[in-house]
Coordinates of C-alpha atoms in Angstrom, one line a residue:
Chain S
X14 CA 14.8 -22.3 30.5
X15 CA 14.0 -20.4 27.3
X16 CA 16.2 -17.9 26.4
X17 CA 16.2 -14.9 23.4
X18 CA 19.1 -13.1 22.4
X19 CA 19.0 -10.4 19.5
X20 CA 21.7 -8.6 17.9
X21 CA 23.1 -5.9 17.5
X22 CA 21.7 -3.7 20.5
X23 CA 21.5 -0.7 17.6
X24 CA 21.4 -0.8 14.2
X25 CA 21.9 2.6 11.8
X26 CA 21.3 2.5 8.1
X27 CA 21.7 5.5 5.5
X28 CA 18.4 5.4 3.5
X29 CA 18.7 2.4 1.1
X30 CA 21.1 0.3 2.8
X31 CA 20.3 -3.1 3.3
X32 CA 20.9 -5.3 6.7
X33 CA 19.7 -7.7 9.1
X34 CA 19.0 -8.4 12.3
X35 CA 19.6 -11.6 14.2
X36 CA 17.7 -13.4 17.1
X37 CA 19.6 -16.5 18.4
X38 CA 17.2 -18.8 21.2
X39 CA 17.1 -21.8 23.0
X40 CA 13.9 -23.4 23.8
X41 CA 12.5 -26.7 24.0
X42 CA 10.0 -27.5 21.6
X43 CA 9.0 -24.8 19.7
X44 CA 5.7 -23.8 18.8
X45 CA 6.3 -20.4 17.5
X46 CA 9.1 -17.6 16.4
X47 CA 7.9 -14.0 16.7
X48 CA 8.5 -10.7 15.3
X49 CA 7.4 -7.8 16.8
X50 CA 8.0 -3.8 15.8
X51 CA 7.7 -1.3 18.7
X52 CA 7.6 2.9 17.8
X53 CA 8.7 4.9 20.7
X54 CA 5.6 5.2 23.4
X55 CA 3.3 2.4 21.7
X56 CA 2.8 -1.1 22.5
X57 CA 4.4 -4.1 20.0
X58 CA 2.9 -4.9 17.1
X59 CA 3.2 -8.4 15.3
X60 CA 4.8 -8.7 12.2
X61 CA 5.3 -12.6 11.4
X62 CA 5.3 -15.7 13.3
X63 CA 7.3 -18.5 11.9
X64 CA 6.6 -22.1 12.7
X65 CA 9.5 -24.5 11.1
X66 CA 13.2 -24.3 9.9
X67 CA 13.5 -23.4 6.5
X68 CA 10.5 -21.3 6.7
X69 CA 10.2 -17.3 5.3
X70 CA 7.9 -14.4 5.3
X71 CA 7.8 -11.6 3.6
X72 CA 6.0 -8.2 4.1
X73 CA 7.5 -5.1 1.9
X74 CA 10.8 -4.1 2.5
X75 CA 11.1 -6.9 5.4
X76 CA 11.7 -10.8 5.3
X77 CA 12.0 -13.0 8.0
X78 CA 14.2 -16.7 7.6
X79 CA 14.3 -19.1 10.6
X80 CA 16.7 -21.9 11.4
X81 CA 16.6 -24.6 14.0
X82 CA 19.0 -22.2 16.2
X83 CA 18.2 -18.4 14.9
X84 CA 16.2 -16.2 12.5
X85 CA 16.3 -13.3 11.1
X86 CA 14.9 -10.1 10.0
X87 CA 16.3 -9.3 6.7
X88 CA 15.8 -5.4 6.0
X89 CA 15.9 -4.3 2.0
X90 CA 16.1 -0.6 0.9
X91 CA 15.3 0.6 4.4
X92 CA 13.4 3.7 4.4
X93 CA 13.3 7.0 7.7
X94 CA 9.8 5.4 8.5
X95 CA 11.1 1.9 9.4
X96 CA 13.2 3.2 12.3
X97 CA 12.1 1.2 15.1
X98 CA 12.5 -1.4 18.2
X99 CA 11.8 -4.7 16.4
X100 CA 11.7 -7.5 19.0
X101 CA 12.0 -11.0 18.8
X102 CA 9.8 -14.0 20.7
X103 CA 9.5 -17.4 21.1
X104 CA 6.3 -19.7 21.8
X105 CA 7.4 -23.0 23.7
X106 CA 5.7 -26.2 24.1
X107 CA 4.4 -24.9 27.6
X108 CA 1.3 -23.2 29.1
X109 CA 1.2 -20.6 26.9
X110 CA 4.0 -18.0 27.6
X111 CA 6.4 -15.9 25.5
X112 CA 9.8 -15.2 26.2
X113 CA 11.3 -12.3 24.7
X114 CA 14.7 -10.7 23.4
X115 CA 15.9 -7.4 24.7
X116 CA 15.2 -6.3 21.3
X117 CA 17.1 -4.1 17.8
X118 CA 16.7 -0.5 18.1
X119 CA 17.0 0.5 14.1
X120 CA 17.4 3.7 12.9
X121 CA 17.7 4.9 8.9
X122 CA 18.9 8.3 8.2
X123 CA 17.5 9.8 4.9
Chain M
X3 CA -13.0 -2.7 17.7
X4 CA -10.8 -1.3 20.6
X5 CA -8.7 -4.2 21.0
X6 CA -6.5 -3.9 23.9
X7 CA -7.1 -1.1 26.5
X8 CA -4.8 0.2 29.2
X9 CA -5.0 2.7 32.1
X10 CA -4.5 4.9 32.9
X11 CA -1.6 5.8 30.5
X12 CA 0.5 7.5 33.2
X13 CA 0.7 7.3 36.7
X14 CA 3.2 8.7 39.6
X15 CA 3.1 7.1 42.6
X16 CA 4.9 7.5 46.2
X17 CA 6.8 4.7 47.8
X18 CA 4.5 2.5 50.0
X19 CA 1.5 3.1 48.0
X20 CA -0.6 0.7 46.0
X21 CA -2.7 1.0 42.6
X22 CA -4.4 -1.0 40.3
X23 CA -3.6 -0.8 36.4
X24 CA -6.5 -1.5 34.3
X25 CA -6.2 -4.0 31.2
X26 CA -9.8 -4.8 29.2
X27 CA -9.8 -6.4 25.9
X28 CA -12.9 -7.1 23.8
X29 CA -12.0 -9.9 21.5
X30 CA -12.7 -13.2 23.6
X31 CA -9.2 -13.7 23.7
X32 CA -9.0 -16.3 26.8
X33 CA -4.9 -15.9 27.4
X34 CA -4.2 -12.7 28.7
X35 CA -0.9 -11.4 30.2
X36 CA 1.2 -7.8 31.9
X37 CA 4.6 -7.4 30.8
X38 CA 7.2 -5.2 31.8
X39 CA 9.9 -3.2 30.1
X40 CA 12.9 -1.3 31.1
X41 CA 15.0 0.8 29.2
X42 CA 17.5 -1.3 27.3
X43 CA 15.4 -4.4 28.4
X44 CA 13.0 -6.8 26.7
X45 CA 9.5 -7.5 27.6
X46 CA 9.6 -9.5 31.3
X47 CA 6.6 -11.5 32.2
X48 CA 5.1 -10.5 35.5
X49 CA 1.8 -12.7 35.4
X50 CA -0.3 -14.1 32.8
X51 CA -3.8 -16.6 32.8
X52 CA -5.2 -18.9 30.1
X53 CA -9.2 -18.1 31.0
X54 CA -11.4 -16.4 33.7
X55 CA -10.7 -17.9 37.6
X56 CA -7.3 -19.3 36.8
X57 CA -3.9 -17.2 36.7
X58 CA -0.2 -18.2 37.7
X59 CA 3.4 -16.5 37.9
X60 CA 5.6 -15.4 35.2
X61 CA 9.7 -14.3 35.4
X62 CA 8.9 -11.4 37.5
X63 CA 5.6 -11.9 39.7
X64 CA 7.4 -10.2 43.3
X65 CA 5.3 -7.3 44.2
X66 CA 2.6 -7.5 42.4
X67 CA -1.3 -9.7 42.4
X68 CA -3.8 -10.1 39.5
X69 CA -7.0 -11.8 39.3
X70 CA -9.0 -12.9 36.4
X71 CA -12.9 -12.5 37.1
X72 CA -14.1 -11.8 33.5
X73 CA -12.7 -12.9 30.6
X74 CA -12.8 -9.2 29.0
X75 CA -10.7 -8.0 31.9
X76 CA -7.0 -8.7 34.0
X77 CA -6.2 -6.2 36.5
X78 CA -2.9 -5.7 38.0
X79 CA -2.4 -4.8 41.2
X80 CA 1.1 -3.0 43.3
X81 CA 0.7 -4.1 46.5
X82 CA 3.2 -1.4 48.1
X83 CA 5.0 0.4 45.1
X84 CA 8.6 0.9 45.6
X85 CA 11.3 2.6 43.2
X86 CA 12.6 -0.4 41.5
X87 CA 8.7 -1.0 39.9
X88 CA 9.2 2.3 38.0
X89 CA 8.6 0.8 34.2
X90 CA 6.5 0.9 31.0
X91 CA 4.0 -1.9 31.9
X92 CA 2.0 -3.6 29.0
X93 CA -0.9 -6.0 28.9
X94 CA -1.2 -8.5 26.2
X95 CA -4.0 -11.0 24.6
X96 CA -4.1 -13.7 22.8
X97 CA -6.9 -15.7 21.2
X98 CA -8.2 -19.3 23.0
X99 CA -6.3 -22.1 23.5
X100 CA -6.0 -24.0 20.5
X101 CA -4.3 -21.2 19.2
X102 CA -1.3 -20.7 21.3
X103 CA 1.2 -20.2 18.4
X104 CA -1.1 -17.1 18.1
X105 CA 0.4 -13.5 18.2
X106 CA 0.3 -11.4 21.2
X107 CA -2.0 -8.5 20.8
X108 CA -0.5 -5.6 23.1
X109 CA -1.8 -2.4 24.6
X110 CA -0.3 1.1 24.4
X111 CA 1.0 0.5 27.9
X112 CA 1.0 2.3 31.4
X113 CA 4.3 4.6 32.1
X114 CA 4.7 4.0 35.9
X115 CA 7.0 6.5 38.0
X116 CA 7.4 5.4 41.7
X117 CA 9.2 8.3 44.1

């Protein structure tokens, strides 16, 4: 069975204080790693997919790294307007279906 | 382009009644999906189906039918709502099947309070 775990549950930042979150997963034959932000009261919205270990995106102040057993969301100079659920998901070699992580509820204080 | 639409976007609903939540897309995405999500919790998948006439079970499916008539459009229907199907309910697309390492494309979801 496919499983996503993401850590930490919460995440706060001052303004300009760099982190990252993790998202550890099992799955067997993976077509896809997923990341996802979520504002409060709107539906997810993709931010990368990433296909291979070794691989890395980048878009602004975010960058996403995969491995064969984890990725993660690499946050630089965080900004107020980045606080945000960013959730984590994984495409497996079956019918179509994604499993997600309970997700990384980030907040940045100016 | 509307993209994913959902309704309505709140709904309260006594215990023992039944409802349908509406989920339309207009992009010809074929995979389409409804997702649940508690407080605290990730998204749980409650159904999904890969084109028009076919649909199968996700992690969650107790309680709950779909049916997939029209490509544009995936229904979800409560049966007989009880307390523990109070969540944020989301539907989600996808474009066709040779594209399955494809994003989902979400709606702005349906806030479900069953009494």
């Amino acid at each position: 069975e496919d499983q996503v775990t993401q850590s930490p549950e919460a995440l706060r930042l001052q303004e300009g204080e760099s982190s990252s979150l993790n998202c550890s997963y099992t799955v067997s034959g993976l077509r896809g790693l997923f990341w996802y932000r979520q504002d409060p009261g709107k539906g997810p919205e993709f931010l990368f997919t990433l296909y291979s270990a070794g691989e890395e995106k980048e878009k602004e102040r975010l960058k996403a790294t995969l491995t064969k057993k984890e990725s993660f969301l690499h946050i630089t100079a965080p900004k107020p307007e980045d606080s945000a659920t960013y959730l984590c998901a994984v495409q497996a070699n079956n019918a179509g279906k994604s499993t997600f992580g309970d997700g990384t509820t980030l907040t940045v204080k100016p | 382009n509307a993209g994913v639409t959902q309704t309505p976007k709140f709904q309260v609903l006594k215990t023992g009644q039944s409802m349908t939540l509406q989920c339309a897309q207009d992009m010809n995405h074929e995979y389409m999906s409804w997702y649940r999500q508690d407080p605290g919790m990730g998204l749980r998948l409650i159904h999904y189906s890969v084109g028009a006439g076919i649909t199968d079970q996700g992690e969650v499916p107790n309680g709950y039918n779909v049916s997939r008539s029209t490509t544009e459009d995936f229904p979800l229907r409560l049966l007989s709502a009880a307390p523990s199907q109070t969540s944020v309910y989301f539907c989600a697309s996808r474009p066709p099947r040779g594209a399955s390492n494809s994003p989902l494309h979400f709606g702005n979801g349906t806030r479900l309070t069953v009494t």
